[in-house]
Amino acid sequence: MNPPEVDRAAASRAAVAARRARAAVKNAVNERRLSAVSVLDTALTSTESIEATLRVRDLLLSIPGLGPIRVDRIMTRLEIASSKRLSGLGVHQQERLREFLVKRAPVVENTGLSRLVVLAGPTAVGKGTVSTYIRENYPEVLLSVSATTRAPRPGEIDGVSYYFVSDEEFDRMIEAGEFLEWAVVHNKSRYGTPRTPIDAALAAGKSVLLEIDIQGARQVKQAMPAATLVFLLPPTWEELVRRLIGRGTETLEEQERRLTTARVELAAQDEFDYRVVNRDVRAAAAEVVELMQIQKATDLHGKE
Ligand code: 5GP
């Protein structure tokens, strides 16, 4: 039986998005912005990644200087079938391919290394303000736009603040594997990070910032261990309460629910790589961005 029209349309949209993200990865390898070894490593650590769906042959072909004849010869020598995807490699094939890539294509010439930074922290700590400030003042950083099932607040713009979607659409996105992570926040609405724009930006050598809740941050760390987790702290608990009440956009019941979540969230700060205190938006934003750069420098030394 044929799938219904809507499912087919959604599946073909997902397929087009995946193809584009794979093309972005191959381009990045071809332009030496991303090493083929790191593509293999991402594919092996995260079976859900775009990299995992890449064919070995296509990865090899994207390495500068390797044409189809040599690639076919290399694949025969590595004993890897030409249709194999990175996720489908056996342990010995993984080892042989890795060894080949380390020797053949270790270099990333452009130092604009990809970075995925997750900014989390308790509710009302000012994550949104800090990330908006970063979006407006650091155009080289891509701020991921989440999908949510909650209704827009006054002034929020669809496609900029969030993609505001129905429950049915959110279900569809989960089923199509479109999320890097998703979670129910404040026991209420669902929020999720669309995967494709992130894969494409990372492959293009951009830094990416996710402003998400703590459950989401944990999921990202699992899917992409190289992600840097930053925890934004209020100067004091009293200040956090003041900010929460001060916003005045939620009902009393909603405020109570958010305070409860915030207490639990504050307890999670030790799981994070860095902590930044949000005394002043500009300073906190600068600190987060600086962390991205410090990371780049450290990574660079690690790779030398
Ligand atoms: P708000 O409804 O106030 O915009 O956001 C509520 C919470 O949802 C915030 O803590 C925010 O960080 C979190 N959030 C926003 N987008 C995402 C997402 O894509 N994934 C997860 N896990 N949390 C998100």
mmCIF file of C-alpha atoms and ligand atoms in Angstrom:
data_model
loop_
_atom_site.group_PDB
_atom_site.id
_atom_site.type_symbol
_atom_site.label_atom_id
_atom_site.label_comp_id
_atom_site.label_asym_id
_atom_site.label_seq_id
_atom_site.Cartn_x
_atom_site.Cartn_y
_atom_site.Cartn_z
ATOM 1 C CA MET A 1 0.000 0.000 0.000
ATOM 2 C CA ASN A 2 1.267 3.481 -0.830
ATOM 3 C CA PRO A 3 1.867 5.900 2.080
ATOM 4 C CA PRO A 4 -0.600 8.822 2.212
ATOM 5 C CA GLU A 5 0.268 11.924 0.190
ATOM 6 C CA VAL A 6 1.273 14.027 3.253
ATOM 7 C CA ASP A 7 3.721 11.383 4.528
ATOM 8 C CA ARG A 8 5.300 11.111 1.117
ATOM 9 C CA ALA A 9 5.680 14.895 0.848
ATOM 10 C CA ALA A 10 7.236 15.062 4.339
ATOM 11 C CA ALA A 11 9.570 12.167 3.587
ATOM 12 C CA SER A 12 10.734 13.746 0.374
ATOM 13 C CA ARG A 13 11.331 17.088 2.155
ATOM 14 C CA ALA A 14 13.400 15.265 4.780
ATOM 15 C CA ALA A 15 15.345 13.470 2.037
ATOM 16 C CA VAL A 16 16.132 16.739 0.256
ATOM 17 C CA ALA A 17 17.290 18.323 3.544
ATOM 18 C CA ALA A 18 19.522 15.315 4.291
ATOM 19 C CA ARG A 19 21.041 15.428 0.797
ATOM 20 C CA ARG A 20 21.817 19.122 1.229
ATOM 21 C CA ALA A 21 23.430 18.553 4.621
ATOM 22 C CA ARG A 22 25.563 15.714 3.163
ATOM 23 C CA ALA A 23 26.616 17.977 0.303
ATOM 24 C CA ALA A 24 27.659 20.645 2.841
ATOM 25 C CA VAL A 25 29.824 18.104 4.693
ATOM 26 C CA LYS A 26 31.481 16.974 1.439
ATOM 27 C CA ASN A 27 32.125 20.584 0.409
ATOM 28 C CA ALA A 28 33.727 21.341 3.750
ATOM 29 C CA VAL A 29 36.068 18.362 3.375
ATOM 30 C CA ASN A 30 36.834 19.361 -0.193
ATOM 31 C CA GLU A 31 37.675 22.902 0.860
ATOM 32 C CA ARG A 32 39.780 21.594 3.759
ATOM 33 C CA ARG A 33 37.579 23.246 6.344
ATOM 34 C CA LEU A 34 36.751 19.882 7.894
ATOM 35 C CA SER A 35 39.010 16.856 8.094
ATOM 36 C CA ALA A 36 37.745 13.544 6.700
ATOM 37 C CA VAL A 37 38.860 11.891 9.967
ATOM 38 C CA SER A 38 36.590 14.134 12.006
ATOM 39 C CA VAL A 39 33.687 13.277 9.671
ATOM 40 C CA LEU A 40 34.357 9.578 10.301
ATOM 41 C CA ASP A 41 34.612 10.161 14.058
ATOM 42 C CA THR A 42 31.310 12.057 14.165
ATOM 43 C CA ALA A 43 29.657 9.280 12.144
ATOM 44 C CA LEU A 44 30.929 6.639 14.546
ATOM 45 C CA THR A 45 30.042 8.488 17.766
ATOM 46 C CA SER A 46 26.610 9.488 16.554
ATOM 47 C CA THR A 47 24.700 7.021 14.398
ATOM 48 C CA GLU A 48 21.953 9.636 14.078
ATOM 49 C CA SER A 49 24.241 12.230 12.510
ATOM 50 C CA ILE A 50 24.181 13.264 8.870
ATOM 51 C CA GLU A 51 27.805 12.090 8.676
ATOM 52 C CA ALA A 52 26.692 8.532 9.533
ATOM 53 C CA THR A 53 24.561 8.453 6.384
ATOM 54 C CA LEU A 54 27.419 9.490 4.096
ATOM 55 C CA ARG A 55 28.814 6.841 1.726
ATOM 56 C CA VAL A 56 32.488 6.012 2.289
ATOM 57 C CA ARG A 57 33.068 6.438 -1.440
ATOM 58 C CA ASP A 58 31.586 9.956 -1.413
ATOM 59 C CA LEU A 59 33.697 10.932 1.588
ATOM 60 C CA LEU A 60 36.854 9.743 -0.176
ATOM 61 C CA LEU A 61 35.855 11.518 -3.400
ATOM 62 C CA SER A 62 35.475 14.782 -1.498
ATOM 63 C CA ILE A 63 39.132 14.675 -0.395
ATOM 64 C CA PRO A 64 41.121 17.050 -2.618
ATOM 65 C CA GLY A 65 43.263 15.174 -5.115
ATOM 66 C CA LEU A 66 41.385 11.852 -5.045
ATOM 67 C CA GLY A 67 39.576 10.935 -8.280
ATOM 68 C CA PRO A 68 37.170 8.031 -8.896
ATOM 69 C CA ILE A 69 39.775 5.566 -10.174
ATOM 70 C CA ARG A 70 42.050 6.001 -7.187
ATOM 71 C CA VAL A 71 39.101 5.963 -4.794
ATOM 72 C CA ASP A 72 37.894 2.642 -6.207
ATOM 73 C CA ARG A 73 41.381 1.204 -5.845
ATOM 74 C CA ILE A 74 41.613 2.430 -2.245
ATOM 75 C CA MET A 75 38.200 0.980 -1.392
ATOM 76 C CA THR A 76 39.247 -2.406 -2.772
ATOM 77 C CA ARG A 77 42.435 -2.276 -0.717
ATOM 78 C CA LEU A 78 40.493 -1.319 2.424
ATOM 79 C CA GLU A 79 38.011 -4.135 1.629
ATOM 80 C CA ILE A 80 35.005 -1.807 1.747
ATOM 81 C CA ALA A 81 32.102 -2.259 -0.710
ATOM 82 C CA SER A 82 31.394 0.814 -2.811
ATOM 83 C CA SER A 83 27.825 1.248 -1.521
ATOM 84 C CA LYS A 84 28.849 1.213 2.179
ATOM 85 C CA ARG A 85 27.812 4.116 4.382
ATOM 86 C CA LEU A 86 29.980 5.273 7.291
ATOM 87 C CA SER A 87 27.455 3.922 9.800
ATOM 88 C CA GLY A 88 27.569 0.476 8.192
ATOM 89 C CA LEU A 89 31.305 -0.166 8.588
ATOM 90 C CA GLY A 90 32.535 -3.152 10.585
ATOM 91 C CA VAL A 91 35.129 -2.577 13.322
ATOM 92 C CA HIS A 92 38.093 -3.621 11.156
ATOM 93 C CA GLN A 93 36.855 -1.551 8.231
ATOM 94 C CA GLN A 94 36.552 1.451 10.562
ATOM 95 C CA GLU A 95 40.146 0.954 11.722
ATOM 96 C CA ARG A 96 41.532 0.568 8.204
ATOM 97 C CA LEU A 97 39.645 3.606 6.929
ATOM 98 C CA ARG A 98 40.683 5.711 9.919
ATOM 99 C CA GLU A 99 44.337 4.780 9.468
ATOM 100 C CA PHE A 100 44.133 5.666 5.785
ATOM 101 C CA LEU A 101 42.435 9.013 6.461
ATOM 102 C CA VAL A 102 44.905 10.018 9.167
ATOM 103 C CA LYS A 103 47.783 9.427 6.765
ATOM 104 C CA ARG A 104 46.144 10.747 3.612
ATOM 105 C CA ALA A 105 44.003 13.688 4.691
ATOM 106 C CA PRO A 106 44.828 14.907 8.165
ATOM 107 C CA VAL A 107 44.978 18.588 7.395
ATOM 108 C CA VAL A 108 42.378 21.232 8.086
ATOM 109 C CA GLU A 109 43.875 24.346 6.592
ATOM 110 C CA ASN A 110 41.280 26.889 7.549
ATOM 111 C CA THR A 111 41.501 27.469 11.286
ATOM 112 C CA GLY A 112 37.823 28.435 11.557
ATOM 113 C CA LEU A 113 37.037 25.168 13.305
ATOM 114 C CA SER A 114 33.433 24.178 13.764
ATOM 115 C CA ARG A 115 32.041 24.615 17.232
ATOM 116 C CA LEU A 116 28.782 23.658 18.805
ATOM 117 C CA VAL A 117 28.077 25.555 22.014
ATOM 118 C CA VAL A 118 25.046 24.864 24.146
ATOM 119 C CA LEU A 119 23.871 27.660 26.424
ATOM 120 C CA ALA A 120 21.614 26.359 29.163
ATOM 121 C CA GLY A 121 20.690 27.461 32.660
ATOM 122 C CA PRO A 122 17.686 27.978 34.897
ATOM 123 C CA THR A 123 14.569 29.601 33.599
ATOM 124 C CA ALA A 124 14.557 33.442 33.476
ATOM 125 C CA VAL A 125 18.325 33.634 33.974
ATOM 126 C CA GLY A 126 18.488 35.584 30.723
ATOM 127 C CA LYS A 127 19.570 32.904 28.226
ATOM 128 C CA GLY A 128 17.239 34.363 25.631
ATOM 129 C CA THR A 129 18.588 37.899 26.097
ATOM 130 C CA VAL A 130 22.206 36.722 25.977
ATOM 131 C CA SER A 131 21.647 34.591 22.878
ATOM 132 C CA THR A 132 19.690 37.367 21.112
ATOM 133 C CA TYR A 133 22.557 39.728 21.904
ATOM 134 C CA ILE A 134 24.989 37.221 20.390
ATOM 135 C CA ARG A 135 22.814 36.832 17.283
ATOM 136 C CA GLU A 136 22.696 40.589 16.790
ATOM 137 C CA ASN A 137 26.332 41.326 17.530
ATOM 138 C CA TYR A 138 28.260 38.264 16.412
ATOM 139 C CA PRO A 139 26.946 37.400 12.930
ATOM 140 C CA GLU A 140 29.595 34.697 12.496
ATOM 141 C CA VAL A 141 27.737 32.609 15.114
ATOM 142 C CA LEU A 142 24.605 30.786 13.960
ATOM 143 C CA LEU A 143 21.867 30.874 16.582
ATOM 144 C CA SER A 144 19.736 27.775 16.142
ATOM 145 C CA VAL A 145 15.972 28.404 15.883
ATOM 146 C CA SER A 146 13.975 25.789 17.805
ATOM 147 C CA ALA A 147 10.545 24.427 17.036
ATOM 148 C CA THR A 148 7.988 24.637 19.829
ATOM 149 C CA THR A 149 4.374 23.712 20.450
ATOM 150 C CA ARG A 150 3.813 26.699 22.768
ATOM 151 C CA ALA A 151 1.876 29.723 21.501
ATOM 152 C CA PRO A 152 3.846 32.836 20.483
ATOM 153 C CA ARG A 153 4.168 35.634 23.032
ATOM 154 C CA PRO A 154 3.494 39.198 21.901
ATOM 155 C CA GLY A 155 6.338 40.383 19.706
ATOM 156 C CA GLU A 156 7.702 36.926 18.914
ATOM 157 C CA ILE A 157 8.211 36.209 15.240
ATOM 158 C CA ASP A 158 7.700 32.796 13.637
ATOM 159 C CA GLY A 159 10.974 31.570 12.143
ATOM 160 C CA VAL A 160 13.074 34.009 14.212
ATOM 161 C CA SER A 161 12.149 33.446 17.877
ATOM 162 C CA TYR A 162 10.913 29.916 17.226
ATOM 163 C CA TYR A 163 9.140 27.863 14.600
ATOM 164 C CA PHE A 164 5.704 27.746 16.187
ATOM 165 C CA VAL A 165 4.226 24.385 15.230
ATOM 166 C CA SER A 166 1.167 22.301 16.086
ATOM 167 C CA ASP A 167 1.382 19.100 18.144
ATOM 168 C CA GLU A 168 0.795 17.099 14.962
ATOM 169 C CA GLU A 169 3.633 18.840 13.139
ATOM 170 C CA PHE A 170 5.951 18.301 16.123
ATOM 171 C CA ASP A 171 5.057 14.569 16.107
ATOM 172 C CA ARG A 172 5.841 14.453 12.407
ATOM 173 C CA MET A 173 9.216 16.121 12.935
ATOM 174 C CA ILE A 174 10.116 13.592 15.655
ATOM 175 C CA GLU A 175 9.147 10.700 13.405
ATOM 176 C CA ALA A 176 11.086 12.080 10.442
ATOM 177 C CA GLY A 177 14.201 12.282 12.680
ATOM 178 C CA GLU A 178 14.424 16.026 12.151
ATOM 179 C CA PHE A 179 15.495 16.840 15.738
ATOM 180 C CA LEU A 180 18.985 16.764 17.206
ATOM 181 C CA GLU A 181 17.210 16.783 20.580
ATOM 182 C CA TRP A 182 13.775 17.596 21.923
ATOM 183 C CA ALA A 183 12.179 17.824 25.358
ATOM 184 C CA VAL A 184 9.040 18.720 27.253
ATOM 185 C CA VAL A 185 9.903 21.897 29.164
ATOM 186 C CA HIS A 186 8.158 23.051 32.369
ATOM 187 C CA ASN A 187 5.989 19.914 32.101
ATOM 188 C CA LYS A 188 4.088 21.632 29.388
ATOM 189 C CA SER A 189 5.134 22.437 25.846
ATOM 190 C CA ARG A 190 7.571 20.591 23.615
ATOM 191 C CA TYR A 191 10.711 22.240 22.248
ATOM 192 C CA GLY A 192 13.171 20.755 19.752
ATOM 193 C CA THR A 193 16.343 21.651 17.862
ATOM 194 C CA PRO A 194 16.141 21.057 14.086
ATOM 195 C CA ARG A 195 19.192 19.078 13.056
ATOM 196 C CA THR A 196 19.785 20.034 9.402
ATOM 197 C CA PRO A 197 20.721 23.735 9.778
ATOM 198 C CA ILE A 198 23.206 22.773 12.491
ATOM 199 C CA ASP A 199 24.904 20.032 10.476
ATOM 200 C CA ALA A 200 25.131 22.382 7.503
ATOM 201 C CA ALA A 201 26.548 25.294 9.542
ATOM 202 C CA LEU A 202 29.119 23.104 11.309
ATOM 203 C CA ALA A 203 30.155 21.605 7.998
ATOM 204 C CA ALA A 204 30.530 25.107 6.612
ATOM 205 C CA GLY A 205 32.932 25.905 9.463
ATOM 206 C CA LYS A 206 30.573 28.155 11.423
ATOM 207 C CA SER A 207 30.126 28.223 15.176
ATOM 208 C CA VAL A 208 26.643 27.303 16.321
ATOM 209 C CA LEU A 209 24.882 28.358 19.513
ATOM 210 C CA LEU A 210 21.945 26.420 20.960
ATOM 211 C CA GLU A 211 19.868 28.076 23.667
ATOM 212 C CA ILE A 212 17.989 25.152 25.138
ATOM 213 C CA ASP A 213 17.001 23.599 28.453
ATOM 214 C CA ILE A 214 19.125 21.239 30.504
ATOM 215 C CA GLN A 215 17.518 17.998 29.359
ATOM 216 C CA GLY A 216 18.232 19.115 25.805
ATOM 217 C CA ALA A 217 21.841 20.008 26.681
ATOM 218 C CA ARG A 218 22.382 16.489 28.033
ATOM 219 C CA GLN A 219 20.989 14.942 24.845
ATOM 220 C CA VAL A 220 23.249 17.104 22.669
ATOM 221 C CA LYS A 221 26.317 16.088 24.689
ATOM 222 C CA GLN A 222 25.402 12.440 24.128
ATOM 223 C CA ALA A 223 24.805 12.847 20.408
ATOM 224 C CA MET A 224 27.803 15.142 19.881
ATOM 225 C CA PRO A 225 30.408 14.720 22.630
ATOM 226 C CA ALA A 226 32.528 17.514 21.169
ATOM 227 C CA ALA A 227 29.809 20.055 22.041
ATOM 228 C CA THR A 228 30.727 22.600 24.724
ATOM 229 C CA LEU A 229 28.115 23.054 27.445
ATOM 230 C CA VAL A 230 27.866 26.481 29.047
ATOM 231 C CA PHE A 231 25.724 27.062 32.133
ATOM 232 C CA LEU A 232 24.406 30.594 32.635
ATOM 233 C CA LEU A 233 24.002 31.509 36.313
ATOM 234 C CA PRO A 234 22.069 34.337 37.965
ATOM 235 C CA PRO A 235 24.160 36.561 40.282
ATOM 236 C CA THR A 236 21.931 35.338 43.190
ATOM 237 C CA TRP A 237 18.782 33.252 43.689
ATOM 238 C CA GLU A 238 16.878 36.416 44.755
ATOM 239 C CA GLU A 239 17.840 38.077 41.504
ATOM 240 C CA LEU A 240 16.538 35.063 39.585
ATOM 241 C CA VAL A 241 13.173 35.249 41.365
ATOM 242 C CA ARG A 242 13.022 38.998 40.726
ATOM 243 C CA ARG A 243 13.702 38.477 37.015
ATOM 244 C CA LEU A 244 11.094 35.756 36.761
ATOM 245 C CA ILE A 245 8.339 37.751 38.455
ATOM 246 C CA GLY A 246 9.506 40.946 36.737
ATOM 247 C CA ARG A 247 8.797 39.525 33.301
ATOM 248 C CA GLY A 248 5.095 39.518 34.164
ATOM 249 C CA THR A 249 4.104 37.455 31.137
ATOM 250 C CA GLU A 250 3.199 34.266 33.031
ATOM 251 C CA THR A 251 0.365 33.439 35.429
ATOM 252 C CA LEU A 252 1.099 32.790 39.132
ATOM 253 C CA GLU A 253 0.732 29.060 38.595
ATOM 254 C CA GLU A 254 3.130 29.227 35.670
ATOM 255 C CA GLN A 255 5.651 31.262 37.745
ATOM 256 C CA GLU A 256 5.513 28.654 40.527
ATOM 257 C CA ARG A 257 6.068 25.879 37.998
ATOM 258 C CA ARG A 258 9.067 27.715 36.546
ATOM 259 C CA LEU A 259 10.609 28.331 40.005
ATOM 260 C CA THR A 260 10.363 24.627 40.782
ATOM 261 C CA THR A 261 12.067 23.791 37.482
ATOM 262 C CA ALA A 262 14.734 26.451 38.160
ATOM 263 C CA ARG A 263 15.678 24.889 41.533
ATOM 264 C CA VAL A 264 16.173 21.507 39.894
ATOM 265 C CA GLU A 265 18.029 23.105 36.981
ATOM 266 C CA LEU A 266 20.481 25.000 39.211
ATOM 267 C CA ALA A 267 21.485 21.701 40.755
ATOM 268 C CA ALA A 268 22.690 20.478 37.340
ATOM 269 C CA GLN A 269 25.433 23.096 36.895
ATOM 270 C CA ASP A 270 28.265 20.699 37.730
ATOM 271 C CA GLU A 271 27.535 18.665 34.612
ATOM 272 C CA PHE A 272 28.568 21.639 32.482
ATOM 273 C CA ASP A 273 31.940 22.467 30.943
ATOM 274 C CA TYR A 274 31.790 26.186 31.813
ATOM 275 C CA ARG A 275 29.796 28.514 34.040
ATOM 276 C CA VAL A 276 29.082 32.141 33.173
ATOM 277 C CA VAL A 277 27.390 34.545 35.606
ATOM 278 C CA ASN A 278 24.856 36.820 33.927
ATOM 279 C CA ARG A 279 25.386 40.160 35.697
ATOM 280 C CA ASP A 280 25.350 42.149 32.504
ATOM 281 C CA VAL A 281 24.106 40.900 29.129
ATOM 282 C CA ARG A 282 26.936 42.335 27.099
ATOM 283 C CA ALA A 283 29.644 40.925 29.358
ATOM 284 C CA ALA A 284 27.993 37.497 29.580
ATOM 285 C CA ALA A 285 27.594 37.343 25.784
ATOM 286 C CA ALA A 286 31.230 38.330 25.315
ATOM 287 C CA GLU A 287 32.266 35.593 27.736
ATOM 288 C CA VAL A 288 30.279 32.944 25.866
ATOM 289 C CA VAL A 289 31.741 34.010 22.539
ATOM 290 C CA GLU A 290 35.207 34.149 24.034
ATOM 291 C CA LEU A 291 34.745 30.592 25.235
ATOM 292 C CA MET A 292 34.137 29.573 21.644
ATOM 293 C CA GLN A 293 37.419 31.155 20.644
ATOM 294 C CA ILE A 294 39.382 29.722 23.548
ATOM 295 C CA GLN A 295 38.028 26.352 22.520
ATOM 296 C CA LYS A 296 39.172 26.885 18.970
ATOM 297 C CA ALA A 297 42.713 27.731 20.080
ATOM 298 C CA THR A 298 42.929 24.728 22.424
ATOM 299 C CA ASP A 299 41.579 22.385 19.790
ATOM 300 C CA LEU A 300 44.065 23.667 17.316
ATOM 301 C CA HIS A 301 46.948 22.838 19.625
ATOM 302 C CA GLY A 302 45.448 19.416 20.246
ATOM 303 C CA LYS A 303 45.452 18.740 16.515
ATOM 304 C CA GLU A 304 49.055 19.781 15.922
HETATM 305 P P1 5GP B 1 10.372 29.931 26.568
HETATM 306 O O1 5GP B 1 9.032 29.267 26.503
HETATM 307 O O2 5GP B 1 10.471 30.848 27.761
HETATM 308 O O3 5GP B 1 10.750 30.590 25.271
HETATM 309 O O4 5GP B 1 11.460 28.778 26.778
HETATM 310 C C1 5GP B 1 11.308 27.862 27.797
HETATM 311 C C2 5GP B 1 12.526 26.991 27.896
HETATM 312 O O5 5GP B 1 12.657 26.141 26.741
HETATM 313 C C3 5GP B 1 13.848 27.743 27.988
HETATM 314 O O6 5GP B 1 14.534 27.208 29.108
HETATM 315 C C4 5GP B 1 14.552 27.394 26.718
HETATM 316 O O7 5GP B 1 15.951 27.327 26.919
HETATM 317 C C5 5GP B 1 14.008 26.038 26.393
HETATM 318 N N1 5GP B 1 14.151 25.693 24.976
HETATM 319 C C6 5GP B 1 14.010 26.516 23.912
HETATM 320 N N2 5GP B 1 14.236 25.852 22.783
HETATM 321 C C7 5GP B 1 14.558 24.579 23.120
HETATM 322 C C8 5GP B 1 14.906 23.412 22.371
HETATM 323 O O8 5GP B 1 14.996 23.394 21.156
HETATM 324 N N3 5GP B 1 15.158 22.285 23.073
HETATM 325 C C9 5GP B 1 15.086 22.236 24.436
HETATM 326 N N4 5GP B 1 15.371 21.082 25.028
HETATM 327 N N5 5GP B 1 14.757 23.318 25.169
HETATM 328 C C10 5GP B 1 14.497 24.473 24.519
#
